[in-house]
Amino acid sequence: MVDPQLLKILVCPLGKAPLRLEGNTLVCTRCGPRFSISREGYPNMLIEEAELPPGIQRIEDLPCYRETLKPAESP
Ligand SMILES: [Zn+2]
């Protein structure tokens, strides 16, 4: 089980969107990849090792990934 305090501060490593606890995984509420949680309760927040949502083949296709690419200021 994940520490609730830890859960509160965890966000999607890509777009900093909040995460939802689903079974034994953490799911980004915006872009949907599943981050696994170890038996000791430590979430693996590496996007490279996350399970991508259906229909998404590449990390580059995730909405949160695109969010990080957005220029800070756009005309
Ligand atoms: Zn995300």
PDB file of C-alpha atoms and ligand atoms in Angstrom:
ATOM      1  CA  MET A   1       0.000   0.000   0.000  1.00  0.00           C
ATOM      2  CA  VAL A   2       1.240   3.441  -0.881  1.00  0.00           C
ATOM      3  CA  ASP A   3       1.727   6.028   1.825  1.00  0.00           C
ATOM      4  CA  PRO A   4      -1.229   8.464   1.441  1.00  0.00           C
ATOM      5  CA  GLN A   5       1.106  11.367   2.179  1.00  0.00           C
ATOM      6  CA  LEU A   6       3.365  10.247  -0.646  1.00  0.00           C
ATOM      7  CA  LEU A   7       0.401   9.792  -2.936  1.00  0.00           C
ATOM      8  CA  LYS A   8      -0.593  13.399  -2.344  1.00  0.00           C
ATOM      9  CA  ILE A   9       2.652  14.810  -3.668  1.00  0.00           C
ATOM     10  CA  LEU A  10       3.080  12.446  -6.593  1.00  0.00           C
ATOM     11  CA  VAL A  11       2.258  13.802 -10.017  1.00  0.00           C
ATOM     12  CA  CYS A  12       2.682  12.610 -13.566  1.00  0.00           C
ATOM     13  CA  PRO A  13       6.388  12.919 -14.450  1.00  0.00           C
ATOM     14  CA  LEU A  14       5.436  14.338 -17.832  1.00  0.00           C
ATOM     15  CA  GLY A  15       2.669  16.873 -17.413  1.00  0.00           C
ATOM     16  CA  LYS A  16       2.535  17.174 -13.605  1.00  0.00           C
ATOM     17  CA  ALA A  17      -1.104  16.084 -13.665  1.00  0.00           C
ATOM     18  CA  PRO A  18      -2.587  14.410 -10.565  1.00  0.00           C
ATOM     19  CA  LEU A  19      -2.477  10.622 -10.250  1.00  0.00           C
ATOM     20  CA  ARG A  20      -5.237   8.194  -9.330  1.00  0.00           C
ATOM     21  CA  LEU A  21      -4.696   4.992  -7.385  1.00  0.00           C
ATOM     22  CA  GLU A  22      -6.090   2.025  -9.295  1.00  0.00           C
ATOM     23  CA  GLY A  23      -5.514  -1.364  -7.760  1.00  0.00           C
ATOM     24  CA  ASN A  24      -1.766  -1.783  -7.578  1.00  0.00           C
ATOM     25  CA  THR A  25      -0.976   0.987 -10.043  1.00  0.00           C
ATOM     26  CA  LEU A  26      -0.969   4.757 -10.250  1.00  0.00           C
ATOM     27  CA  VAL A  27      -2.687   6.215 -13.291  1.00  0.00           C
ATOM     28  CA  CYS A  28      -2.218   9.717 -14.634  1.00  0.00           C
ATOM     29  CA  THR A  29      -5.647  11.383 -14.701  1.00  0.00           C
ATOM     30  CA  ARG A  30      -4.737  13.277 -17.839  1.00  0.00           C
ATOM     31  CA  CYS A  31      -2.619  11.069 -20.072  1.00  0.00           C
ATOM     32  CA  GLY A  32      -3.374   7.615 -18.664  1.00  0.00           C
ATOM     33  CA  PRO A  33      -0.126   5.620 -18.340  1.00  0.00           C
ATOM     34  CA  ARG A  34       0.016   3.135 -15.456  1.00  0.00           C
ATOM     35  CA  PHE A  35       2.918   3.321 -13.059  1.00  0.00           C
ATOM     36  CA  SER A  36       3.517   0.161 -11.102  1.00  0.00           C
ATOM     37  CA  ILE A  37       3.930   0.069  -7.339  1.00  0.00           C
ATOM     38  CA  SER A  38       6.457  -2.235  -5.726  1.00  0.00           C
ATOM     39  CA  ARG A  39       5.560  -4.663  -2.970  1.00  0.00           C
ATOM     40  CA  GLU A  40       7.250  -2.301  -0.556  1.00  0.00           C
ATOM     41  CA  GLY A  41       4.877   0.478  -1.625  1.00  0.00           C
ATOM     42  CA  TYR A  42       7.243   2.498  -3.762  1.00  0.00           C
ATOM     43  CA  PRO A  43       5.802   3.719  -7.050  1.00  0.00           C
ATOM     44  CA  ASN A  44       7.968   3.395 -10.135  1.00  0.00           C
ATOM     45  CA  MET A  45       7.538   6.793 -11.741  1.00  0.00           C
ATOM     46  CA  LEU A  46       9.711   6.114 -14.773  1.00  0.00           C
ATOM     47  CA  ILE A  47       7.609   6.854 -17.828  1.00  0.00           C
ATOM     48  CA  GLU A  48       9.821   4.509 -19.841  1.00  0.00           C
ATOM     49  CA  GLU A  49       8.641   1.627 -17.649  1.00  0.00           C
ATOM     50  CA  ALA A  50       5.006   2.657 -17.360  1.00  0.00           C
ATOM     51  CA  GLU A  51       2.246   0.794 -19.149  1.00  0.00           C
ATOM     52  CA  LEU A  52       0.888   3.051 -21.876  1.00  0.00           C
ATOM     53  CA  PRO A  53      -2.884   3.446 -22.295  1.00  0.00           C
ATOM     54  CA  PRO A  54      -4.664   1.590 -25.118  1.00  0.00           C
ATOM     55  CA  GLY A  55      -4.135   3.200 -28.497  1.00  0.00           C
ATOM     56  CA  ILE A  56      -0.931   4.941 -27.467  1.00  0.00           C
ATOM     57  CA  GLN A  57       2.203   3.437 -28.991  1.00  0.00           C
ATOM     58  CA  ARG A  58       4.784   5.983 -28.034  1.00  0.00           C
ATOM     59  CA  ILE A  59       5.466   8.199 -25.049  1.00  0.00           C
ATOM     60  CA  GLU A  60       5.565  11.078 -27.519  1.00  0.00           C
ATOM     61  CA  ASP A  61       1.846  10.581 -28.222  1.00  0.00           C
ATOM     62  CA  LEU A  62       0.754  11.149 -24.621  1.00  0.00           C
ATOM     63  CA  PRO A  63      -1.134  14.391 -23.915  1.00  0.00           C
ATOM     64  CA  CYS A  64       1.109  15.116 -20.929  1.00  0.00           C
ATOM     65  CA  TYR A  65       4.208  14.732 -23.086  1.00  0.00           C
ATOM     66  CA  ARG A  66       2.893  17.295 -25.522  1.00  0.00           C
ATOM     67  CA  GLU A  67       2.106  19.562 -22.625  1.00  0.00           C
ATOM     68  CA  THR A  68       5.778  19.635 -21.640  1.00  0.00           C
ATOM     69  CA  LEU A  69       6.745  20.562 -25.179  1.00  0.00           C
ATOM     70  CA  LYS A  70       4.496  23.592 -25.278  1.00  0.00           C
ATOM     71  CA  PRO A  71       6.500  26.807 -25.410  1.00  0.00           C
ATOM     72  CA  ALA A  72       6.365  28.819 -22.205  1.00  0.00           C
ATOM     73  CA  GLU A  73       4.974  31.802 -24.010  1.00  0.00           C
ATOM     74  CA  SER A  74       3.149  31.605 -27.299  1.00  0.00           C
ATOM     75  CA  PRO A  75       2.089  34.605 -29.357  1.00  0.00           C
TER      76      PRO A  75
HETATM   77 ZN    ZN B   1       0.310  12.452 -17.476  1.00  0.00          ZN
END
